[in-house]
mmCIF file of C-alpha atoms and ligand atoms in Angstrom:
data_model
loop_
_atom_site.group_PDB
_atom_site.id
_atom_site.type_symbol
_atom_site.label_atom_id
_atom_site.label_comp_id
_atom_site.label_asym_id
_atom_site.label_seq_id
_atom_site.Cartn_x
_atom_site.Cartn_y
_atom_site.Cartn_z
ATOM 1 C CA GLN A 1432 0.000 0.000 0.000
ATOM 2 C CA THR A 1433 1.143 3.543 -0.694
ATOM 3 C CA TYR A 1434 -0.070 6.832 0.699
ATOM 4 C CA HIS A 1435 -0.845 10.390 -0.259
ATOM 5 C CA VAL A 1436 1.205 12.387 2.237
ATOM 6 C CA ALA A 1437 1.053 16.114 2.964
ATOM 7 C CA VAL A 1438 3.744 18.182 4.702
ATOM 8 C CA VAL A 1439 2.318 21.375 6.216
ATOM 9 C CA GLY A 1440 5.084 23.923 6.734
ATOM 10 C CA ALA A 1441 7.112 22.283 3.960
ATOM 11 C CA THR A 1442 9.316 25.361 3.472
ATOM 12 C CA GLY A 1443 10.302 25.535 7.156
ATOM 13 C CA ALA A 1444 13.348 24.255 9.013
ATOM 14 C CA VAL A 1445 11.535 21.082 10.129
ATOM 15 C CA GLY A 1446 9.360 20.690 7.017
ATOM 16 C CA GLN A 1447 12.410 20.630 4.753
ATOM 17 C CA GLN A 1448 13.872 17.794 6.843
ATOM 18 C CA MET A 1449 10.551 15.927 6.653
ATOM 19 C CA VAL A 1450 10.604 16.066 2.854
ATOM 20 C CA ARG A 1451 14.227 14.927 2.774
ATOM 21 C CA LEU A 1452 13.557 12.012 5.162
ATOM 22 C CA LEU A 1453 10.449 10.866 3.250
ATOM 23 C CA GLU A 1454 12.668 10.531 0.190
ATOM 24 C CA GLU A 1455 15.707 9.065 1.942
ATOM 25 C CA ARG A 1456 13.711 6.454 3.893
ATOM 26 C CA GLN A 1457 11.656 5.480 0.848
ATOM 27 C CA PHE A 1458 8.420 6.122 2.658
ATOM 28 C CA PRO A 1459 5.613 4.440 0.685
ATOM 29 C CA ILE A 1460 4.220 7.505 -1.071
ATOM 30 C CA HIS A 1461 2.311 7.767 -4.320
ATOM 31 C CA LYS A 1462 1.714 11.493 -3.993
ATOM 32 C CA LEU A 1463 3.332 14.226 -1.906
ATOM 33 C CA THR A 1464 1.506 17.505 -1.311
ATOM 34 C CA LEU A 1465 3.565 20.382 0.039
ATOM 35 C CA LEU A 1466 1.749 23.134 1.920
ATOM 36 C CA ALA A 1467 2.914 26.391 3.489
ATOM 37 C CA SER A 1468 1.651 29.958 3.811
ATOM 38 C CA ARG A 1469 0.357 31.961 0.870
ATOM 39 C CA ARG A 1470 3.802 33.630 0.683
ATOM 40 C CA SER A 1471 5.362 30.355 -0.479
ATOM 41 C CA ALA A 1472 2.655 29.256 -2.918
ATOM 42 C CA GLY A 1473 4.308 28.545 -6.252
ATOM 43 C CA LYS A 1474 7.740 27.710 -4.807
ATOM 44 C CA GLN A 1475 9.301 24.595 -6.301
ATOM 45 C CA VAL A 1476 10.748 21.765 -4.245
ATOM 46 C CA SER A 1477 12.402 18.679 -5.670
ATOM 47 C CA PHE A 1478 11.346 15.231 -4.440
ATOM 48 C CA LYS A 1479 12.603 11.955 -5.933
ATOM 49 C CA GLY A 1480 13.766 13.738 -9.054
ATOM 50 C CA GLU A 1481 10.415 15.464 -9.593
ATOM 51 C CA THR A 1482 9.434 19.044 -8.975
ATOM 52 C CA ILE A 1483 6.562 19.685 -6.586
ATOM 53 C CA THR A 1484 4.907 23.100 -6.381
ATOM 54 C CA VAL A 1485 4.143 24.349 -2.876
ATOM 55 C CA LYS A 1486 0.497 25.285 -2.300
ATOM 56 C CA GLU A 1487 -1.222 27.500 0.226
ATOM 57 C CA THR A 1488 -2.663 25.662 3.239
ATOM 58 C CA THR A 1489 -6.473 25.613 2.974
ATOM 59 C CA PRO A 1490 -9.098 23.143 4.261
ATOM 60 C CA GLU A 1491 -9.667 21.882 0.707
ATOM 61 C CA ALA A 1492 -5.958 21.140 0.280
ATOM 62 C CA PHE A 1493 -6.501 18.112 2.568
ATOM 63 C CA GLU A 1494 -8.945 16.333 0.220
ATOM 64 C CA GLY A 1495 -7.594 12.857 -0.468
ATOM 65 C CA ILE A 1496 -4.659 13.100 1.975
ATOM 66 C CA ASP A 1497 -3.946 9.914 3.986
ATOM 67 C CA ILE A 1498 -1.224 11.236 6.310
ATOM 68 C CA ALA A 1499 -0.582 14.924 7.087
ATOM 69 C CA LEU A 1500 2.632 15.941 8.848
ATOM 70 C CA PHE A 1501 2.117 19.355 10.446
ATOM 71 C CA SER A 1502 5.025 21.615 11.395
ATOM 72 C CA ALA A 1503 3.904 25.168 10.669
ATOM 73 C CA GLY A 1504 3.298 26.457 14.187
ATOM 74 C CA GLY A 1505 0.544 25.861 16.726
ATOM 75 C CA SER A 1506 -1.940 28.313 15.231
ATOM 76 C CA VAL A 1507 -1.780 26.632 11.806
ATOM 77 C CA SER A 1508 -2.362 23.241 13.458
ATOM 78 C CA LYS A 1509 -5.301 24.625 15.437
ATOM 79 C CA GLN A 1510 -6.777 26.046 12.261
ATOM 80 C CA PHE A 1511 -6.268 23.085 9.930
ATOM 81 C CA ALA A 1512 -5.547 19.776 11.734
ATOM 82 C CA LYS A 1513 -9.213 19.022 12.361
ATOM 83 C CA GLU A 1514 -10.032 19.956 8.752
ATOM 84 C CA ALA A 1515 -7.519 17.322 7.670
ATOM 85 C CA VAL A 1516 -8.960 14.712 10.067
ATOM 86 C CA LYS A 1517 -12.496 15.494 8.839
ATOM 87 C CA ARG A 1518 -11.320 14.621 5.350
ATOM 88 C CA GLY A 1519 -9.940 11.268 6.472
ATOM 89 C CA ALA A 1520 -6.272 12.060 7.127
ATOM 90 C CA LEU A 1521 -4.185 10.884 10.043
ATOM 91 C CA VAL A 1522 -2.498 14.022 11.420
ATOM 92 C CA ILE A 1523 0.949 13.828 13.015
ATOM 93 C CA ASP A 1524 1.373 17.216 14.622
ATOM 94 C CA ASN A 1525 4.779 18.583 15.561
ATOM 95 C CA THR A 1526 3.392 21.676 17.335
ATOM 96 C CA ASN A 1527 2.219 22.370 20.872
ATOM 97 C CA ALA A 1528 -1.436 22.678 19.764
ATOM 98 C CA PHE A 1529 -2.834 19.340 20.981
ATOM 99 C CA ARG A 1530 -0.055 17.643 22.936
ATOM 100 C CA MET A 1531 -1.731 17.729 26.332
ATOM 101 C CA GLU A 1532 -5.239 16.819 25.144
ATOM 102 C CA PRO A 1533 -6.298 13.533 26.755
ATOM 103 C CA ASP A 1534 -7.427 11.887 23.506
ATOM 104 C CA VAL A 1535 -4.234 12.826 21.631
ATOM 105 C CA PRO A 1536 -1.361 10.363 22.041
ATOM 106 C CA LEU A 1537 2.003 12.059 22.614
ATOM 107 C CA VAL A 1538 4.506 9.638 21.209
ATOM 108 C CA VAL A 1539 8.216 8.907 21.230
ATOM 109 C CA PRO A 1540 8.446 5.489 19.569
ATOM 110 C CA GLU A 1541 11.342 4.274 21.762
ATOM 111 C CA VAL A 1542 9.299 5.073 24.883
ATOM 112 C CA ASN A 1543 5.528 4.738 24.376
ATOM 113 C CA LEU A 1544 4.827 3.455 20.880
ATOM 114 C CA GLU A 1545 1.781 1.559 22.153
ATOM 115 C CA ASP A 1546 -0.038 4.861 22.768
ATOM 116 C CA ILE A 1547 -0.488 5.512 19.044
ATOM 117 C CA GLY A 1548 -3.302 2.969 18.970
ATOM 118 C CA LYS A 1549 -5.510 5.328 20.996
ATOM 119 C CA HIS A 1550 -5.536 8.157 18.479
ATOM 120 C CA GLN A 1551 -8.724 9.909 17.315
ATOM 121 C CA GLY A 1552 -7.143 11.245 14.133
ATOM 122 C CA ILE A 1553 -4.308 13.272 15.678
ATOM 123 C CA ILE A 1554 -1.021 11.992 17.102
ATOM 124 C CA ALA A 1555 1.259 14.621 18.646
ATOM 125 C CA ASN A 1556 5.023 14.786 18.365
ATOM 126 C CA PRO A 1557 6.537 16.089 21.634
ATOM 127 C CA ASN A 1558 8.772 19.111 22.046
ATOM 128 C CA CYS A 1559 12.321 18.586 20.762
ATOM 129 C CA SER A 1560 13.943 18.963 24.202
ATOM 130 C CA THR A 1561 11.524 16.519 25.782
ATOM 131 C CA ILE A 1562 12.054 13.845 23.125
ATOM 132 C CA GLN A 1563 15.807 13.474 23.524
ATOM 133 C CA MET A 1564 15.515 13.528 27.319
ATOM 134 C CA VAL A 1565 12.900 10.770 27.559
ATOM 135 C CA VAL A 1566 14.743 8.548 25.069
ATOM 136 C CA ALA A 1567 17.817 8.716 27.334
ATOM 137 C CA LEU A 1568 15.882 8.343 30.604
ATOM 138 C CA LYS A 1569 13.474 5.536 29.685
ATOM 139 C CA PRO A 1570 15.981 2.698 30.260
ATOM 140 C CA ILE A 1571 17.021 4.314 33.559
ATOM 141 C CA LYS A 1572 13.396 4.620 34.655
ATOM 142 C CA ASP A 1573 12.691 0.976 33.789
ATOM 143 C CA LYS A 1574 15.676 -0.275 35.768
ATOM 144 C CA TYR A 1575 15.862 2.037 38.769
ATOM 145 C CA GLY A 1576 12.614 4.062 38.850
ATOM 146 C CA LEU A 1577 12.616 7.847 38.396
ATOM 147 C CA LYS A 1578 11.822 10.225 41.240
ATOM 148 C CA ARG A 1579 13.126 13.530 40.024
ATOM 149 C CA ILE A 1580 14.652 15.230 36.962
ATOM 150 C CA ILE A 1581 16.479 18.565 36.934
ATOM 151 C CA VAL A 1582 17.473 19.592 33.429
ATOM 152 C CA SER A 1583 19.231 22.591 31.903
ATOM 153 C CA THR A 1584 19.206 22.885 28.125
ATOM 154 C CA TYR A 1585 21.585 24.452 25.631
ATOM 155 C CA GLN A 1586 19.325 24.760 22.602
ATOM 156 C CA ALA A 1587 20.177 25.447 18.969
ATOM 157 C CA VAL A 1588 18.609 28.322 17.056
ATOM 158 C CA SER A 1589 17.168 26.086 14.310
ATOM 159 C CA GLY A 1590 14.544 25.062 16.870
ATOM 160 C CA ALA A 1591 13.135 28.568 16.448
ATOM 161 C CA GLY A 1592 12.939 28.182 12.665
ATOM 162 C CA ASN A 1593 14.693 29.394 9.544
ATOM 163 C CA LEU A 1594 14.443 33.085 10.442
ATOM 164 C CA ALA A 1595 16.311 32.445 13.698
ATOM 165 C CA LEU A 1596 19.024 30.543 11.806
ATOM 166 C CA GLU A 1597 19.450 33.486 9.460
ATOM 167 C CA GLU A 1598 19.532 35.888 12.393
ATOM 168 C CA LEU A 1599 22.411 33.998 14.045
ATOM 169 C CA LYS A 1600 24.393 33.909 10.787
ATOM 170 C CA GLU A 1601 23.943 37.597 10.050
ATOM 171 C CA GLN A 1602 24.508 38.759 13.627
ATOM 172 C CA SER A 1603 27.666 36.695 14.005
ATOM 173 C CA ALA A 1604 29.158 38.266 10.886
ATOM 174 C CA LYS A 1605 28.134 41.743 12.019
ATOM 175 C CA VAL A 1606 29.590 41.317 15.501
ATOM 176 C CA LEU A 1607 32.888 40.126 14.016
ATOM 177 C CA ASN A 1608 32.916 43.015 11.548
ATOM 178 C CA GLY A 1609 32.003 45.579 14.189
ATOM 179 C CA GLU A 1610 28.771 46.493 12.374
ATOM 180 C CA ALA A 1611 25.577 47.617 14.114
ATOM 181 C CA PHE A 1612 22.413 45.482 14.089
ATOM 182 C CA THR A 1613 19.000 45.207 15.702
ATOM 183 C CA PRO A 1614 17.888 41.776 16.985
ATOM 184 C CA GLU A 1615 14.548 40.877 15.365
ATOM 185 C CA VAL A 1616 13.665 37.239 15.980
ATOM 186 C CA LEU A 1617 15.048 35.763 19.218
ATOM 187 C CA PRO A 1618 14.325 34.905 21.925
ATOM 188 C CA VAL A 1619 10.661 34.681 20.896
ATOM 189 C CA ALA A 1620 9.213 36.213 17.726
ATOM 190 C CA LYS A 1621 5.914 36.995 19.462
ATOM 191 C CA ASP A 1622 7.353 38.515 22.647
ATOM 192 C CA LYS A 1623 8.043 42.248 23.089
ATOM 193 C CA LYS A 1624 11.828 42.407 23.441
ATOM 194 C CA LYS A 1625 14.498 40.877 21.237
ATOM 195 C CA PHE A 1626 18.085 40.124 22.272
ATOM 196 C CA GLN A 1627 21.384 39.382 20.594
ATOM 197 C CA ILE A 1628 21.938 35.638 20.139
ATOM 198 C CA ALA A 1629 25.412 35.760 18.556
ATOM 199 C CA PHE A 1630 28.068 35.121 21.254
ATOM 200 C CA ASN A 1631 25.352 35.068 23.919
ATOM 201 C CA ALA A 1632 23.160 32.700 25.966
ATOM 202 C CA ILE A 1633 19.477 33.620 26.389
ATOM 203 C CA PRO A 1634 17.545 32.001 29.259
ATOM 204 C CA GLN A 1635 14.170 32.326 27.558
ATOM 205 C CA ILE A 1636 12.611 29.918 25.072
ATOM 206 C CA ASP A 1637 8.945 30.608 24.327
ATOM 207 C CA LEU A 1638 6.771 32.892 26.459
ATOM 208 C CA PHE A 1639 6.853 33.246 30.235
ATOM 209 C CA GLN A 1640 4.013 31.592 32.142
ATOM 210 C CA GLU A 1641 2.336 32.805 35.333
ATOM 211 C CA ASN A 1642 4.683 30.694 37.468
ATOM 212 C CA ASP A 1643 7.799 32.427 36.022
ATOM 213 C CA TYR A 1644 8.838 29.325 34.091
ATOM 214 C CA THR A 1645 8.807 29.630 30.301
ATOM 215 C CA LEU A 1646 6.406 27.629 28.150
ATOM 216 C CA GLU A 1647 9.336 25.569 26.811
ATOM 217 C CA GLU A 1648 10.243 24.633 30.386
ATOM 218 C CA MET A 1649 6.663 23.721 31.222
ATOM 219 C CA LYS A 1650 6.416 21.650 28.036
ATOM 220 C CA MET A 1651 9.335 19.562 29.319
ATOM 221 C CA VAL A 1652 7.600 19.134 32.685
ATOM 222 C CA ARG A 1653 4.140 18.175 31.413
ATOM 223 C CA GLU A 1654 5.141 16.176 28.362
ATOM 224 C CA THR A 1655 7.624 14.015 30.290
ATOM 225 C CA LYS A 1656 4.899 12.943 32.730
ATOM 226 C CA LYS A 1657 2.451 12.210 29.912
ATOM 227 C CA ILE A 1658 4.906 10.219 27.762
ATOM 228 C CA MET A 1659 6.192 8.234 30.740
ATOM 229 C CA HIS A 1660 2.666 7.693 32.113
ATOM 230 C CA ASP A 1661 3.788 8.897 35.531
ATOM 231 C CA ASP A 1662 2.529 12.090 37.133
ATOM 232 C CA THR A 1663 4.673 11.518 40.221
ATOM 233 C CA ILE A 1664 8.005 12.241 38.480
ATOM 234 C CA GLU A 1665 9.242 15.648 39.633
ATOM 235 C CA VAL A 1666 10.635 17.695 36.753
ATOM 236 C CA ALA A 1667 12.251 21.134 36.765
ATOM 237 C CA ALA A 1668 13.772 22.669 33.643
ATOM 238 C CA THR A 1669 15.789 25.734 32.665
ATOM 239 C CA CYS A 1670 15.802 26.214 28.900
ATOM 240 C CA VAL A 1671 18.518 28.327 27.313
ATOM 241 C CA ARG A 1672 19.097 29.337 23.686
ATOM 242 C CA ILE A 1673 22.749 29.326 22.625
ATOM 243 C CA PRO A 1674 24.450 30.269 19.349
ATOM 244 C CA VAL A 1675 24.556 26.775 17.839
ATOM 245 C CA PHE A 1676 22.873 26.126 14.482
ATOM 246 C CA THR A 1677 21.676 22.564 15.058
ATOM 247 C CA GLY A 1678 21.767 20.109 17.964
ATOM 248 C CA HIS A 1679 20.287 20.580 21.417
ATOM 249 C CA SER A 1680 22.469 19.695 24.421
ATOM 250 C CA GLU A 1681 21.101 18.960 27.885
ATOM 251 C CA SER A 1682 22.657 18.647 31.312
ATOM 252 C CA ILE A 1683 20.368 16.257 33.157
ATOM 253 C CA TYR A 1684 20.394 15.338 36.857
ATOM 254 C CA VAL A 1685 18.131 12.466 37.862
ATOM 255 C CA GLU A 1686 17.252 10.929 41.183
ATOM 256 C CA THR A 1687 16.214 7.320 40.976
ATOM 257 C CA GLU A 1688 14.213 5.117 43.372
ATOM 258 C CA LYS A 1689 16.990 2.537 43.606
ATOM 259 C CA GLU A 1690 20.720 3.110 43.874
ATOM 260 C CA VAL A 1691 22.431 3.413 40.477
ATOM 261 C CA ASN A 1692 25.500 1.693 39.121
ATOM 262 C CA VAL A 1693 27.231 3.816 36.494
ATOM 263 C CA GLU A 1694 28.724 0.952 34.505
ATOM 264 C CA GLU A 1695 25.314 -0.731 34.431
ATOM 265 C CA VAL A 1696 23.722 2.522 33.256
ATOM 266 C CA ARG A 1697 26.230 2.719 30.398
ATOM 267 C CA GLN A 1698 25.409 -0.837 29.409
ATOM 268 C CA LEU A 1699 21.646 -0.240 29.601
ATOM 269 C CA LEU A 1700 22.003 2.810 27.396
ATOM 270 C CA ARG A 1701 24.242 0.984 24.902
ATOM 271 C CA GLU A 1702 21.447 -1.542 24.452
ATOM 272 C CA ALA A 1703 18.669 1.051 24.341
ATOM 273 C CA PRO A 1704 16.967 1.714 20.999
ATOM 274 C CA GLY A 1705 17.909 4.991 19.348
ATOM 275 C CA VAL A 1706 20.716 5.749 21.828
ATOM 276 C CA ILE A 1707 24.452 5.987 21.210
ATOM 277 C CA VAL A 1708 26.702 6.133 24.264
ATOM 278 C CA GLU A 1709 29.746 8.361 23.853
ATOM 279 C CA ASP A 1710 31.338 8.287 27.270
ATOM 280 C CA ASN A 1711 35.037 7.906 27.810
ATOM 281 C CA PRO A 1712 36.668 10.758 29.741
ATOM 282 C CA ALA A 1713 40.138 9.257 29.241
ATOM 283 C CA GLU A 1714 39.704 9.720 25.503
ATOM 284 C CA GLN A 1715 37.752 12.995 25.818
ATOM 285 C CA LEU A 1716 34.779 11.193 24.324
ATOM 286 C CA TYR A 1717 31.429 12.843 25.015
ATOM 287 C CA PRO A 1718 28.459 13.938 22.903
ATOM 288 C CA LEU A 1719 28.861 17.115 20.853
ATOM 289 C CA ALA A 1720 26.196 19.031 18.934
ATOM 290 C CA THR A 1721 28.547 19.255 15.950
ATOM 291 C CA ARG A 1722 28.704 15.457 15.784
ATOM 292 C CA ALA A 1723 25.023 14.840 16.526
ATOM 293 C CA ALA A 1724 23.809 17.230 13.797
ATOM 294 C CA GLY A 1725 22.552 15.252 10.817
ATOM 295 C CA ARG A 1726 22.169 12.014 12.801
ATOM 296 C CA PRO A 1727 18.877 10.461 13.937
ATOM 297 C CA GLU A 1728 20.063 9.083 17.298
ATOM 298 C CA VAL A 1729 20.231 10.479 20.838
ATOM 299 C CA PHE A 1730 23.815 10.692 22.151
ATOM 300 C CA VAL A 1731 24.538 10.210 25.866
ATOM 301 C CA GLY A 1732 27.749 10.748 27.802
ATOM 302 C CA ARG A 1733 29.344 12.317 30.881
ATOM 303 C CA ILE A 1734 27.525 9.646 32.917
ATOM 304 C CA ARG A 1735 28.482 10.154 36.562
ATOM 305 C CA ARG A 1736 27.082 9.277 39.943
ATOM 306 C CA ASP A 1737 26.230 12.278 42.075
ATOM 307 C CA LEU A 1738 28.972 13.047 44.600
ATOM 308 C CA ASP A 1739 26.565 13.154 47.543
ATOM 309 C CA ARG A 1740 23.582 11.019 46.613
ATOM 310 C CA PRO A 1741 23.868 7.313 45.763
ATOM 311 C CA ASN A 1742 20.611 7.536 43.792
ATOM 312 C CA GLY A 1743 21.684 10.669 41.867
ATOM 313 C CA LEU A 1744 23.021 10.543 38.323
ATOM 314 C CA HIS A 1745 24.321 13.207 35.944
ATOM 315 C CA LEU A 1746 24.170 12.913 32.152
ATOM 316 C CA TRP A 1747 24.918 14.989 29.045
ATOM 317 C CA VAL A 1748 22.407 14.292 26.291
ATOM 318 C CA VAL A 1749 22.659 15.656 22.743
ATOM 319 C CA SER A 1750 20.514 15.185 19.640
ATOM 320 C CA ASP A 1751 19.656 16.856 16.342
ATOM 321 C CA ASN A 1752 16.609 18.947 17.250
ATOM 322 C CA LEU A 1753 15.315 18.974 13.677
ATOM 323 C CA LEU A 1754 15.612 15.178 13.304
ATOM 324 C CA LYS A 1755 14.914 13.136 16.460
ATOM 325 C CA GLY A 1756 13.499 16.300 18.008
ATOM 326 C CA ALA A 1757 11.036 16.836 15.174
ATOM 327 C CA ALA A 1758 11.033 15.474 11.605
ATOM 328 C CA TYR A 1759 12.504 12.028 12.264
ATOM 329 C CA ASN A 1760 10.301 11.347 15.293
ATOM 330 C CA SER A 1761 7.209 12.322 13.240
ATOM 331 C CA ILE A 1762 8.215 10.005 10.415
ATOM 332 C CA GLN A 1763 8.967 7.163 12.845
ATOM 333 C CA ILE A 1764 5.397 7.602 14.130
ATOM 334 C CA ALA A 1765 4.047 7.499 10.572
ATOM 335 C CA GLU A 1766 6.085 4.390 9.776
ATOM 336 C CA ALA A 1767 4.930 2.644 12.949
ATOM 337 C CA TYR A 1768 1.352 3.606 12.201
ATOM 338 C CA ILE A 1769 1.380 2.138 8.712
ATOM 339 C CA SER A 1770 3.198 -1.030 9.706
ATOM 340 C CA LYS A 1771 1.382 -1.867 12.940
ATOM 341 C CA PHE A 1772 -2.057 -0.461 12.578
ATOM 342 C CA GLN A 1773 -2.835 -0.608 8.888
ATOM 343 C CA SER A 1774 -1.740 -4.104 7.911
HETATM 344 P P1 LIG B 3222 6.277 30.061 4.777
HETATM 345 O O1 LIG B 3222 7.659 29.660 4.385
HETATM 346 O O2 LIG B 3222 5.369 30.211 3.604
HETATM 347 O O3 LIG B 3222 6.214 31.207 5.739
HETATM 348 P P2 LIG B 3222 10.118 27.834 10.326
HETATM 349 O O4 LIG B 3222 9.866 26.923 11.513
HETATM 350 O O5 LIG B 3222 11.405 27.534 9.641
HETATM 351 O O6 LIG B 3222 9.918 29.253 10.684
HETATM 352 O O7 LIG B 3222 8.977 27.468 9.268
HETATM 353 C C1 LIG B 3222 7.603 27.625 9.513
HETATM 354 C C2 LIG B 3222 6.801 26.929 8.423
HETATM 355 O O8 LIG B 3222 5.411 27.179 8.658
HETATM 356 C C3 LIG B 3222 7.085 27.457 7.031
HETATM 357 O O9 LIG B 3222 6.944 26.430 6.081
HETATM 358 C C4 LIG B 3222 5.984 28.492 6.869
HETATM 359 O O10 LIG B 3222 5.650 28.774 5.529
HETATM 360 C C5 LIG B 3222 4.837 27.776 7.530
HETATM 361 N N1 LIG B 3222 3.784 28.725 7.895
HETATM 362 C C6 LIG B 3222 3.900 29.848 8.622
HETATM 363 N N2 LIG B 3222 2.709 30.478 8.730
HETATM 364 C C7 LIG B 3222 1.815 29.733 8.040
HETATM 365 C C8 LIG B 3222 0.413 29.838 7.758
HETATM 366 N N3 LIG B 3222 -0.317 30.842 8.233
HETATM 367 N N4 LIG B 3222 -0.167 28.875 7.017
HETATM 368 C C9 LIG B 3222 0.563 27.843 6.554
HETATM 369 N N5 LIG B 3222 1.892 27.674 6.780
HETATM 370 C C10 LIG B 3222 2.506 28.601 7.518
#
């Protein structure tokens, strides 16, 4: 069987990776529809040697679509995902629009693939920072139990889209050349103030919430509990944007129920699906964003027991935010859906 697939947000940082992965992984497609805003209508994108013309996203554009991959922002998903479902499509949504709705599975295939069976037309792809964290922590949770997670992120600008990528490139050149500039995109396009990202670290990703955490931080808190089916796990996050193009890094501290053994943790993670352990201090081996970029796996290293707590563990977790954090996870969901639930 082959499918008519649509990518919504096809011209964006994530959408472009989705199109590339659909081709590279030989996803069973007989037709690919590429949708974006009216601004991009008429743009040409090549797919499997053919040229596809990007169309404006409208309700009618979803006629005949079997699987729609959405990555055009939460408001576009809110406006069009249900229109797609009404017309018979399965929606895999990479935005924050529906993630916490009870009847929408929130899926990381290495962690809770079984949840996709409960969908009512929409399956949500978690936030990029959450995905790489839960892939690394699932084997630890299964073996030792998870009580508490404290995470600080070092997030790449591509997570904020193509305009943010351009902003980092241009600002970096201007700083080095001593030219003046006005920040326009980061930290958050829709917030009032903008700050320099080149040669800086900005402790704000998405909008502040009433509790003084940012929405990105609260996504990590809520989504982790939902994906792991455990509301008792305590999670606190600090999310920081840094001047890296691609690849989110995370410093994670976890407290487990049972005492941990570091060598056993390394072995568990070596055997875990989708994880690559890079952890050898003697050889200066640890995960790096520059190495993780372009790869689909989650890289884990710097695995250490806490100095004071026998059930405390520190990890450094890195992954390509556009791939495992977004496009690749969405396509894994689509592949699992067609293989497990269609045949
Ligand atoms: P466009 O390129 O036409 O603006 P990024 O994450 O890199 O910023 O990309 C966002 C994606 O979402 C782009 O493909 C963008 O299309 C798309 N998009 C933005 N606004 C809309 C909209 N109102 N309707 C449909 N697609 C949209």
